[in-house]
Short mmCIF file of C-alpha atoms and ligand atoms in Angstrom, two decimals:
data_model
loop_
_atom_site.label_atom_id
_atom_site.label_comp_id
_atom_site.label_asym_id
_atom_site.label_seq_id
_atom_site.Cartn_x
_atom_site.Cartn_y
_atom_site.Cartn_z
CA UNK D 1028 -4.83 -89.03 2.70
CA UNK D 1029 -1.98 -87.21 4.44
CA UNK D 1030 -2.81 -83.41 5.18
CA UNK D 1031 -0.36 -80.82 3.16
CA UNK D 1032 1.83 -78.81 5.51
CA UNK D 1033 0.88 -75.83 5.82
CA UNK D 1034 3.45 -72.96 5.39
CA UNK D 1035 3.14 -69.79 7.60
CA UNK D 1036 5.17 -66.46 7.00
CA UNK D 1037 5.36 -64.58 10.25
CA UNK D 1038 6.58 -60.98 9.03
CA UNK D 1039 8.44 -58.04 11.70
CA UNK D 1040 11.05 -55.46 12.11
CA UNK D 1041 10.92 -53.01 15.20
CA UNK D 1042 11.60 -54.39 18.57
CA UNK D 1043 8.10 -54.50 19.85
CA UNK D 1044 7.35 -56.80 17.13
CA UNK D 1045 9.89 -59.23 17.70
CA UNK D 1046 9.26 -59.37 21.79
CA UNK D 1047 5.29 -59.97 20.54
CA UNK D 1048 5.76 -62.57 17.29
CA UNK D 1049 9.02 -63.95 19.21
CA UNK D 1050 6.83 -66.53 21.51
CA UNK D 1051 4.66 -67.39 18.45
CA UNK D 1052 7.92 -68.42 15.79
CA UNK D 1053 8.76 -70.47 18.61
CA UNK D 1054 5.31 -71.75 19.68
CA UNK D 1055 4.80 -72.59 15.23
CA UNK D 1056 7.82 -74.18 15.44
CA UNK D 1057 7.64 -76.96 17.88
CA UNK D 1058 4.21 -77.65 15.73
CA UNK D 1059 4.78 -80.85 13.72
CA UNK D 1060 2.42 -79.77 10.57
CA UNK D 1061 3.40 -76.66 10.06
CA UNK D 1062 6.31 -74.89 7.95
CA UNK D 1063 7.22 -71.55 10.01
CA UNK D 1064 9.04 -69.11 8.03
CA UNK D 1065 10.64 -65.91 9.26
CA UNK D 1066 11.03 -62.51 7.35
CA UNK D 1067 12.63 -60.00 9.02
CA UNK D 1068 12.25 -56.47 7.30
CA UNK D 1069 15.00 -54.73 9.58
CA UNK D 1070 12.84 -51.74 10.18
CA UNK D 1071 14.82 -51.37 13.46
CA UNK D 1072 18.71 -52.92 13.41
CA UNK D 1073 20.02 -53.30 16.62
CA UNK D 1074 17.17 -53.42 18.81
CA UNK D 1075 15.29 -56.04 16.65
CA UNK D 1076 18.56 -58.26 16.94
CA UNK D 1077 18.99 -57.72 20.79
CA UNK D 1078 15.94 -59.24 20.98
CA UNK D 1079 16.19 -62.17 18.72
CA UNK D 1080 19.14 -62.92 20.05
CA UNK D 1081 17.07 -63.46 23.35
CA UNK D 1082 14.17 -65.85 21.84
CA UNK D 1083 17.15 -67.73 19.88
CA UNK D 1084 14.97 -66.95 16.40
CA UNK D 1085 17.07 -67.06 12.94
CA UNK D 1086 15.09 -65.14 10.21
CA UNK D 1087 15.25 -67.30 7.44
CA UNK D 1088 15.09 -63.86 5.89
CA UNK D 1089 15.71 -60.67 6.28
CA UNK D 1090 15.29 -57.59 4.05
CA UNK D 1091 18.03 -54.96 5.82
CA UNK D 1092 15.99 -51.73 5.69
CA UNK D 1093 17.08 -49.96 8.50
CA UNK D 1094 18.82 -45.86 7.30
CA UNK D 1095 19.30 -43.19 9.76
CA UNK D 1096 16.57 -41.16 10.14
CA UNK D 1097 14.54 -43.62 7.97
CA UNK D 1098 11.02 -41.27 6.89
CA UNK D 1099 7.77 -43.02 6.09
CA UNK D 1100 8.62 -42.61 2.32
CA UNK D 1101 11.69 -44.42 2.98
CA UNK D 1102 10.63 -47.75 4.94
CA UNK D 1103 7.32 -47.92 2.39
CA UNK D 1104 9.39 -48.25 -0.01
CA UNK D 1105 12.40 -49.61 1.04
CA UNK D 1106 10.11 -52.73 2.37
CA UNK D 1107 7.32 -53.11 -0.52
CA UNK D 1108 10.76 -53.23 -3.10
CA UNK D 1109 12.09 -55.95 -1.40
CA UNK D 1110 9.71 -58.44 0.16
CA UNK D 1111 7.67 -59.20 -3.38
CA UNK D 1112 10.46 -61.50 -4.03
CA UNK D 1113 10.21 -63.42 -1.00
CA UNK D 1114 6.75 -63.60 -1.04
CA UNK D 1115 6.63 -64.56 -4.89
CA UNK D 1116 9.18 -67.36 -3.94
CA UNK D 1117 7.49 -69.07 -0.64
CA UNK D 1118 3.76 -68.13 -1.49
CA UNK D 1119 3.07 -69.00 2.13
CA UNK D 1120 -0.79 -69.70 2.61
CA UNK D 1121 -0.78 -67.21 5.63
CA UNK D 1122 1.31 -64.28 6.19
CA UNK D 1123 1.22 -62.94 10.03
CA UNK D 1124 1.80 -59.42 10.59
CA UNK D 1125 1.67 -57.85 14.06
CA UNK D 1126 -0.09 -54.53 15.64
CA UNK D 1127 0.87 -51.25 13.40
CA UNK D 1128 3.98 -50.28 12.36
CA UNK D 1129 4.77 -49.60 8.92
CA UNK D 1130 6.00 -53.10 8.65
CA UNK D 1131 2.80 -54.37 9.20
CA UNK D 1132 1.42 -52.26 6.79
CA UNK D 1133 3.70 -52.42 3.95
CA UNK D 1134 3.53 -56.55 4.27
CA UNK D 1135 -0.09 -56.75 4.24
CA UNK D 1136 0.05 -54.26 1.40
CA UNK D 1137 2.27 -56.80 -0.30
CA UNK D 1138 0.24 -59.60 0.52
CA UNK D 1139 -2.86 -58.09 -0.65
CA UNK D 1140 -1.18 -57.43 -4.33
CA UNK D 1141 -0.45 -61.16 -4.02
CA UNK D 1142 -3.34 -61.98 -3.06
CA UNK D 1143 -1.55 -64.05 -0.38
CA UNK D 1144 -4.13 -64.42 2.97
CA UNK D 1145 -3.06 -62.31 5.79
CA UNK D 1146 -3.33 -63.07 9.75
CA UNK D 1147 -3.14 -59.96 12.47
CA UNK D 1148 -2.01 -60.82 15.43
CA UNK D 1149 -2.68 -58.10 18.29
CA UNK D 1150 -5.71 -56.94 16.40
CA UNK D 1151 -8.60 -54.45 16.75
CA UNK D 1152 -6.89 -51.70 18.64
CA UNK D 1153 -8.16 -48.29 18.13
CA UNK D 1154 -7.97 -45.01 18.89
CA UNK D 1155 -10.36 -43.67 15.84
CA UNK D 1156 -7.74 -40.61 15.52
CA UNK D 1157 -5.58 -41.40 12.21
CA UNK D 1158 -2.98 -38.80 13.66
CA UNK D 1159 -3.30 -40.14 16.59
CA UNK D 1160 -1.20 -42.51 17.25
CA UNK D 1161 0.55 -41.76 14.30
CA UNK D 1162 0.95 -43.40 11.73
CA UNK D 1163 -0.26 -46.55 13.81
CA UNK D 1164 -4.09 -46.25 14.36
CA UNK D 1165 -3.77 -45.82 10.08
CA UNK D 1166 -1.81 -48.90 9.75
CA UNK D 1167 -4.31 -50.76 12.02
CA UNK D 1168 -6.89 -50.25 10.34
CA UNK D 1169 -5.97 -50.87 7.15
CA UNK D 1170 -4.49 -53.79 8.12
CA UNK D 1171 -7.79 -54.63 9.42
CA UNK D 1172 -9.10 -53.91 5.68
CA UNK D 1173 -7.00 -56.62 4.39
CA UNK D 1174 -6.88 -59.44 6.77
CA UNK D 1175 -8.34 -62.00 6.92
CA UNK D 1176 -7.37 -64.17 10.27
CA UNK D 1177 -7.80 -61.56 13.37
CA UNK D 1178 -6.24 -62.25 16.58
CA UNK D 1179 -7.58 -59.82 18.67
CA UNK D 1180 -5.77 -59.82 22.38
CA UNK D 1181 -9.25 -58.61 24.17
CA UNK D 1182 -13.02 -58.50 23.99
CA UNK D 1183 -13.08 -55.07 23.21
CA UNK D 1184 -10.45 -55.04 20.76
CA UNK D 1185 -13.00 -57.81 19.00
CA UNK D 1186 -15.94 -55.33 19.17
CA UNK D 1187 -14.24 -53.11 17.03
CA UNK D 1188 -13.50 -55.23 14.39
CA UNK D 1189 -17.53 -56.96 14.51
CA UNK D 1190 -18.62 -52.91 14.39
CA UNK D 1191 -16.30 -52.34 11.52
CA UNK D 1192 -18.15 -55.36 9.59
CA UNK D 1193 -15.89 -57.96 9.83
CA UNK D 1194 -17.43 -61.14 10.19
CA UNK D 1195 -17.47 -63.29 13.71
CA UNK D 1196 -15.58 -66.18 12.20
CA UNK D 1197 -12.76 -64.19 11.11
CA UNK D 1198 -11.88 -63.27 14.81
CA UNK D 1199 -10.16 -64.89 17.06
CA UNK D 1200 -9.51 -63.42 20.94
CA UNK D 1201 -6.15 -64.67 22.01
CA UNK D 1202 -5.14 -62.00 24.82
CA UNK D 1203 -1.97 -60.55 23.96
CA UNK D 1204 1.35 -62.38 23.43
CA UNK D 1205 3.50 -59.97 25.13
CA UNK D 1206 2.07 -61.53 28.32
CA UNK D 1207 3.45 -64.78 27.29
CA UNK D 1208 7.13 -63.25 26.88
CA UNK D 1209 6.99 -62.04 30.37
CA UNK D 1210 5.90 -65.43 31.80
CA UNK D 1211 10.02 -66.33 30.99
CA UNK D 1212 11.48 -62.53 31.56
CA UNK D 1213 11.14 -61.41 35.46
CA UNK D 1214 12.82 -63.22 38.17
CA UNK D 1215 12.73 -62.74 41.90
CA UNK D 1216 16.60 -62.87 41.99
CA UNK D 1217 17.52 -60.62 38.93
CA UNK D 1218 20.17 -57.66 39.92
CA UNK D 1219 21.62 -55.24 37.79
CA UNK D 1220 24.02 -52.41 38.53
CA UNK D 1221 21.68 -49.30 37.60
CA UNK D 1222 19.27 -51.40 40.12
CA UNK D 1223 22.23 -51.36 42.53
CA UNK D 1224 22.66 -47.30 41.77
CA UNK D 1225 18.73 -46.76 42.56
CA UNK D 1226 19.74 -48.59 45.82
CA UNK D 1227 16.48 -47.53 48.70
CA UNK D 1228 15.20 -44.44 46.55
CA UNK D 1229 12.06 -44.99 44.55
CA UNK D 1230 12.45 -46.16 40.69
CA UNK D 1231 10.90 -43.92 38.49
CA UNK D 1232 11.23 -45.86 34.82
CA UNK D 1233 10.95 -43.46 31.71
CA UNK D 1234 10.69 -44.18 27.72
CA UNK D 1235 9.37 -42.02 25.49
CA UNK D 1236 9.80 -42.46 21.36
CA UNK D 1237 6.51 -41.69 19.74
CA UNK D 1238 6.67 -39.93 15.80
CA UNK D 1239 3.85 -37.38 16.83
CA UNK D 1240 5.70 -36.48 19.95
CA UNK D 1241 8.99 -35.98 18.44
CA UNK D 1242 9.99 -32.04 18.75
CA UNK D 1243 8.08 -29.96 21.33
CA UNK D 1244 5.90 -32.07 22.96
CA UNK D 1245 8.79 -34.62 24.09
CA UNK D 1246 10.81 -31.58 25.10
CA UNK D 1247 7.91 -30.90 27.28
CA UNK D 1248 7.92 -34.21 28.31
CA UNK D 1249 11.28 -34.12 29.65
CA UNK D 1250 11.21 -30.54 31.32
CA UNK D 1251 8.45 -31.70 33.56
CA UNK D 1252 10.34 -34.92 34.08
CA UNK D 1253 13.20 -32.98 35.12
CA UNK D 1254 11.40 -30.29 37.42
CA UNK D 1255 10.03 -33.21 39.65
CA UNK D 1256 12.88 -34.81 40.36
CA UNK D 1257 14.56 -31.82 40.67
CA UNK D 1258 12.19 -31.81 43.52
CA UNK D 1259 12.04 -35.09 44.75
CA UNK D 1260 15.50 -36.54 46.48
CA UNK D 1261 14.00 -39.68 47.23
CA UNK D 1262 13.53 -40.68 43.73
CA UNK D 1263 15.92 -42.02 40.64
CA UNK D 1264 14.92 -42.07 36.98
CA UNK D 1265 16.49 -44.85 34.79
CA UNK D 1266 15.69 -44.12 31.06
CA UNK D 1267 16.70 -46.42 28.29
CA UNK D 1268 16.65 -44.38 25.65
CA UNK D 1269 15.37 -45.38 21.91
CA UNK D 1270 18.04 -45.29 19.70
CA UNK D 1271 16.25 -42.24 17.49
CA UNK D 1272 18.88 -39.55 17.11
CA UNK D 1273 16.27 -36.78 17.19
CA UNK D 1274 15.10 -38.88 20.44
CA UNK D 1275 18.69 -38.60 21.96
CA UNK D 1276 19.18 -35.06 21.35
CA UNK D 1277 16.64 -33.74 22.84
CA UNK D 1278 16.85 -35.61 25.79
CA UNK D 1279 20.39 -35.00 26.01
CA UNK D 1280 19.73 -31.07 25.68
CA UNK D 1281 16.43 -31.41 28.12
CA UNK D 1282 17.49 -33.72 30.95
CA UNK D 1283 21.66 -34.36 30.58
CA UNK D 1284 23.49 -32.70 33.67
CA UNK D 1285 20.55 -34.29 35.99
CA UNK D 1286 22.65 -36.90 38.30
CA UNK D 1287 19.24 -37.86 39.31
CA UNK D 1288 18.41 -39.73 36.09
CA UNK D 1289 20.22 -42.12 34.04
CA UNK D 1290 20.21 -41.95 30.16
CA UNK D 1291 21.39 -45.68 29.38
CA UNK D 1292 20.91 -48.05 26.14
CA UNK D 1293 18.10 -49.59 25.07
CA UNK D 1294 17.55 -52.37 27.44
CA UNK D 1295 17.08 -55.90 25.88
CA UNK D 1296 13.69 -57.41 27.12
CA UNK D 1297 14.73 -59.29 30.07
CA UNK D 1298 15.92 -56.42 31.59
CA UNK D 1299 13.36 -54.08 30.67
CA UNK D 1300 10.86 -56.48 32.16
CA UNK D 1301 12.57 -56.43 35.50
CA UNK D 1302 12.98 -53.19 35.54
CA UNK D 1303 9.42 -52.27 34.89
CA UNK D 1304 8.34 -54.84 37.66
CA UNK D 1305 10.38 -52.91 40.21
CA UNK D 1306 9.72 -49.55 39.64
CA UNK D 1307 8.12 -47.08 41.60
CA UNK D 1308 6.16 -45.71 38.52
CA UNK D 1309 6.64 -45.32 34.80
CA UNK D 1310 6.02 -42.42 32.46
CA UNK D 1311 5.92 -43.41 28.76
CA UNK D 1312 4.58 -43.04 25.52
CA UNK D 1313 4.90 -46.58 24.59
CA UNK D 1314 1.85 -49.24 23.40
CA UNK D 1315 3.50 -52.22 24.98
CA UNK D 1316 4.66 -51.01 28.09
CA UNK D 1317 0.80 -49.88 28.91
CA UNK D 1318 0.09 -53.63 28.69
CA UNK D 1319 3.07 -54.93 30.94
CA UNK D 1320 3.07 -52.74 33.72
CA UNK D 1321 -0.52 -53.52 35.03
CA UNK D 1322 0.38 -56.59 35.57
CA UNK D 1323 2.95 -55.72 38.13
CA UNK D 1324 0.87 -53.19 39.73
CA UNK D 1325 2.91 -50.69 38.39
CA UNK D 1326 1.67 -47.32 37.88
CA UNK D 1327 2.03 -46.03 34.55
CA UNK D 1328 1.63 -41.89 33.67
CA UNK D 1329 0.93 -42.07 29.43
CA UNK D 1330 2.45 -39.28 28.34
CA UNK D 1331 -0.14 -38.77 24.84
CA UNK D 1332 -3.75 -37.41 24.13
CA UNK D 1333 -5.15 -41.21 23.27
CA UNK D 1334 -4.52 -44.42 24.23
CA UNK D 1335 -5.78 -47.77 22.50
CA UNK D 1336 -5.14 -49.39 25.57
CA UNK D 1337 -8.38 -48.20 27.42
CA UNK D 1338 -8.53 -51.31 29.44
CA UNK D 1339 -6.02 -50.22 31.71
CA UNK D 1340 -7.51 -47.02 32.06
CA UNK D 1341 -10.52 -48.66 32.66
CA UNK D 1342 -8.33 -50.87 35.77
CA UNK D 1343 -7.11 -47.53 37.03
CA UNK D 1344 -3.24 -48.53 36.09
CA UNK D 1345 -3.10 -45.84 33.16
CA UNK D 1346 -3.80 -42.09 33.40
CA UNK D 1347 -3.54 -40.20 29.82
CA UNK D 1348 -1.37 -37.13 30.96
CA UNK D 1349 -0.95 -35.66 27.34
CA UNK D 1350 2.44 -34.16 26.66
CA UNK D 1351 2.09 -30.91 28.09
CA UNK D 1352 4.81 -29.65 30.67
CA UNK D 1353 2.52 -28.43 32.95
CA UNK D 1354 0.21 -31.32 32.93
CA UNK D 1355 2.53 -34.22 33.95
CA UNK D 1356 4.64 -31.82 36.05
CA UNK D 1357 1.25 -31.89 38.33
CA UNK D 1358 0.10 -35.37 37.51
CA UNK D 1359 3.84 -36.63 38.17
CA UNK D 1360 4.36 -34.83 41.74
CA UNK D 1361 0.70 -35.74 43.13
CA UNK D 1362 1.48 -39.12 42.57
CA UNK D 1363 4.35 -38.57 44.67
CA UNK D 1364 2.97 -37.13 46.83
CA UNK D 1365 -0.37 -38.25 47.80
CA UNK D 1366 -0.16 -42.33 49.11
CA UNK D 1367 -3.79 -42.54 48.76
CA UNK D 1368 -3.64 -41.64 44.92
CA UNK D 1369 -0.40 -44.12 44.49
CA UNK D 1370 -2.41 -46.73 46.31
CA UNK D 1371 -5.52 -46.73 43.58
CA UNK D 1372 -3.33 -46.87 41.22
CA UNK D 1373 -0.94 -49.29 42.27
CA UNK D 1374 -3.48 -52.60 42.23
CA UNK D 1375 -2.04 -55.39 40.03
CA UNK D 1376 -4.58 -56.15 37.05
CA UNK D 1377 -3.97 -57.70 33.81
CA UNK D 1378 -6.76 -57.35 31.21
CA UNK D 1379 -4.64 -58.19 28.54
CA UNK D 1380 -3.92 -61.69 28.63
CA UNK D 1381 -3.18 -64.95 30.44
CA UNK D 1382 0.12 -66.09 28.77
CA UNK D 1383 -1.41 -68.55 26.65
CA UNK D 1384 -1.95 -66.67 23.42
CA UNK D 1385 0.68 -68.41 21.04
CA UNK D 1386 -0.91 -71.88 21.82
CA UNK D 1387 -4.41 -70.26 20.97
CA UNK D 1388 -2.92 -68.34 17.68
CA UNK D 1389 -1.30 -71.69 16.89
CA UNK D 1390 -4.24 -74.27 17.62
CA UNK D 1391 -6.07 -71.65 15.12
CA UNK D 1392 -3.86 -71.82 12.53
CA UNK D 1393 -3.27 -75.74 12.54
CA UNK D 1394 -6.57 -77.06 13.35
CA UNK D 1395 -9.00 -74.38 12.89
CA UNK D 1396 -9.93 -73.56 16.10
CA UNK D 1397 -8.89 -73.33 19.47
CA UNK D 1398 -8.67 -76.20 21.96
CA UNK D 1399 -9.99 -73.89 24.65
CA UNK D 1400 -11.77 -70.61 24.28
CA UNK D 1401 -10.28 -67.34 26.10
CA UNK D 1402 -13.07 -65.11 27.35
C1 UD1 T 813 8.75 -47.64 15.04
C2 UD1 T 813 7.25 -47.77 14.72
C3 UD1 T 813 6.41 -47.51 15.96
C4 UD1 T 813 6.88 -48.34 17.14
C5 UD1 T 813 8.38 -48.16 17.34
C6 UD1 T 813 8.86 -49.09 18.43
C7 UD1 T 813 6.56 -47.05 12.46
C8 UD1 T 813 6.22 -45.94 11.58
N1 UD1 T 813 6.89 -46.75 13.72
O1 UD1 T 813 8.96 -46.28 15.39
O2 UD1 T 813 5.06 -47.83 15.67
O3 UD1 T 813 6.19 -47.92 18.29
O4 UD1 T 813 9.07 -48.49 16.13
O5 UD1 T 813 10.09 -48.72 18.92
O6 UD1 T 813 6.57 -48.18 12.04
N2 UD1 T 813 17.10 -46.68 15.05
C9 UD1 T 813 18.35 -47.24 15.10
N3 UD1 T 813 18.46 -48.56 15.46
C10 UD1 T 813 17.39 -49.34 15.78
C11 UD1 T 813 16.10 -48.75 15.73
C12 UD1 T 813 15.97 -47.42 15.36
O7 UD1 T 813 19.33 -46.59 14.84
O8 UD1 T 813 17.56 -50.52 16.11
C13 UD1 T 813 16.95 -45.24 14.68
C14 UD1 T 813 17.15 -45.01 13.18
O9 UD1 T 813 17.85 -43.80 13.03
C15 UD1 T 813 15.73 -44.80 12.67
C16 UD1 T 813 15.04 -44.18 13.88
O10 UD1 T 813 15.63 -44.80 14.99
O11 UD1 T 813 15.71 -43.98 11.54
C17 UD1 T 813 13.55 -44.33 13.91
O12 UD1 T 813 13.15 -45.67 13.65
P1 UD1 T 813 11.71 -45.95 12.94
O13 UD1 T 813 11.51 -47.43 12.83
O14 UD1 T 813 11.59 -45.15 11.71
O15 UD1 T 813 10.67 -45.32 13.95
P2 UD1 T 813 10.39 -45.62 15.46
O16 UD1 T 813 10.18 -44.33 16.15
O17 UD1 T 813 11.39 -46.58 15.99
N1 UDP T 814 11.59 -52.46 25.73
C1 UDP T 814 12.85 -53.06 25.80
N2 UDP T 814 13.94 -52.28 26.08
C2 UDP T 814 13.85 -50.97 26.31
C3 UDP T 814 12.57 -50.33 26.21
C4 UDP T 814 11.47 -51.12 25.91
O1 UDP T 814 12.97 -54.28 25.64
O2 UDP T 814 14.88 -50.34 26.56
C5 UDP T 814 10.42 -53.30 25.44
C6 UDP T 814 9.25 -53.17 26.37
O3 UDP T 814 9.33 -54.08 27.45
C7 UDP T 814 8.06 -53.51 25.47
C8 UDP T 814 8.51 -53.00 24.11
O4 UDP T 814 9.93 -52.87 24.18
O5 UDP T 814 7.88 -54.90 25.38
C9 UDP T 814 7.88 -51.67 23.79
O6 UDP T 814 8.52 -51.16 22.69
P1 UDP T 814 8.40 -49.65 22.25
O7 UDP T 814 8.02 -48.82 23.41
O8 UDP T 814 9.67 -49.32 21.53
O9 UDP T 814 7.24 -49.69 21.15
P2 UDP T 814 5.65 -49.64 21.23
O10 UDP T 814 5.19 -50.71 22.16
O11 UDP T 814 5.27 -48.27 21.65
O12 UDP T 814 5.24 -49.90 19.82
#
């Protein structure tokens, strides 16, 4: 008897999302017995299209969110309204959802009402602190609550989910599938005008977006960004900035007037990629840019208390600065400063993946298992 298709709902709306679940629409898609479906929730507008644009993926839908200074109340509610109808009128027999924005909340949410079964890819991550990131390590692990395919992208990630109860069959370790966007992204002959403007001087490569830093702490952020290069003549700072107008105002009031660092647009991925690969060093709040710059043996200063990517830590790629001026102002400059300090933490290491995690997520998903096992 021939074996019913099976229909899979992959589910995103920031840009992070769509560079991670990207790889795996495509990956679903070239799979003969399975029907991939693609709801966009528009949490983000312009930065989710940049990058779909890049991985040539057409949402079959795609729910619009996106306001201005969009609060917590608004995309919870703004999503949850909206995607019961598409999920009433597919009833997909998975739903994937990705890491821990309120996208990925909201949809499992849905799902759960629905009682439709929900996958996680990039599962397991934890920082314990609720606030902390915030609202993410909340939306992780509720999503963790509710699903019931878990795609974690390490061993450790895995051992959270076994101590939180869930059981061993349910989980899945993939490695992550950002690492299998960058296996198409950097090139040894890429240029790029701001590259041409950084010219012999070192690359210093800023982003910096996070809800909990918003206000004070990223104004500290930036002064101490500021009083180092102030300092340093030998170094540029390119910063594509997020298109958050409370992000773009302070920066603008904190770091504008500097002609040693360039406030440009958001970057689309192939570009970011390159640029993180050529940098000097990186100071950001971001999750996924923790995970890509190891692999380039770039050295990356986290400006926040917690990260939930300790295996980098662990590597010696990542130091937690916190978001204190005074902190990275000293972290920042010693780096500069001291070679043997840049040197352990400049060694190339990726703990996070071997660029085969959409083939894994995908063997799962159509035949149960994977073909080979990623330890
Ligand atoms: C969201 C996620 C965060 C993720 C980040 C990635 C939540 C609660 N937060 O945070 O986990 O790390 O995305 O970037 O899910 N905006 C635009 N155009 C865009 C995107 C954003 O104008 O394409 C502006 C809008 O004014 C919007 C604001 O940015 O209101 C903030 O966007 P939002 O999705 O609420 O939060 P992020 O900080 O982007
Ligand atoms: N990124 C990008 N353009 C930019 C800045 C970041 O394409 O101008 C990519 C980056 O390479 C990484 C992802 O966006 O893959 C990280 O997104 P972000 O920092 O917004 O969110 P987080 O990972 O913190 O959730």
């Amino acid at each position: 008897m021939e074996e019913k298709m099976k229909k899979i709902m992959l589910v995103f709306g920031t840009r992070p999302e769509a560079i991670k679940m990207c790889p795996l629409v495509n990956e679903l898609k070239s799979r003969d017995s399975i029907n991939t479906i693609v709801c966009v929730t528009g949490q983000h507008r312009q930065m989710l299209d940049q990058v779909l644009e890049i991985f040539n993926v057409v949402p079959e839908y795609d729910l619009g969110i996106m306001k201005e200074g969009q609060t917590l109340f608004d995309i919870t509610i703004g999503i949850l309204d909206k995607i019961r109808r598409v999920l009433e009128s597919e009833r997909p027999d998975v739903v994937l959802v990705h890491g821990d924005t309120s996208t990925t909340f909201v949809t499992a949410l849905a799902c759960y009402y629905l009682q439709i079964p929900v996958g996680h890819v990039e599962a397991g991550l934890r920082t314990y602190n609720i606030y902390s990131p915030y609202p993410e390590e909340f939306n992780r692990e509720a999503v963790g609550i509710i699903s019931k395919f878990n795609f974690a992208p390490t061993q450790l990630a895995a051992q959270h989910l076994l101590k939180e109860g869930k059981q061993a069959d349910t989980i899945f370790v993939t490695g992550n599938t950002v690492i299998d966007a960058m296996q198409h992204t950097v090139k040894d002959n890429y240029v790029h005008p701001e590259l041409n403007w950084v010219g012999d001087d070192k690359l210093i490569f800023i982003t910096a977006h996070r809800r909990e830093n918003l206000g004070d702490p990223m104004r500290q952020m930036f002064r101490a960004i500021r009083r180092v290069l102030d300092e340093h003549h030998d170094c540029k700072a390119i910063y594509p900035i997020h298109m958050n107008p409370l992000v773009r105002k302070a920066a603008e009031e904190e770091l504008g007037g500097c002609d040693r660092i360039h406030i440009i647009e958001p970057l689309d991925v192939i570009d970011c990629h390159n640029f993180e690969s050529r940098c000097y060093l990186c100071l950001t709040d971001s999750g996924g840019i923790q995970e890509e710059c190891p692999s380039y043996g770039k050295p990356v200063l986290v400006m926040r208390d917690t990260t939930e990517r300790p295996e980098g830590v662990e590597a010696g790629v990542l130091k937690l600065v916190g978001t204190k001026e005074e902190n990275i102002y000293t972290t920042f400059k010693e780096l500069l400063e001291n070679p043997d300090e840049y040197k352990k933490m400049s060694q190339a290491c990726n703990p996070y993946g071997d660029g085969h995690a959409c083939e894994r997520i995908a063997d799962i998903l159509e035949f149960g298992k994977c073909k080979e096992w990623y330890s």
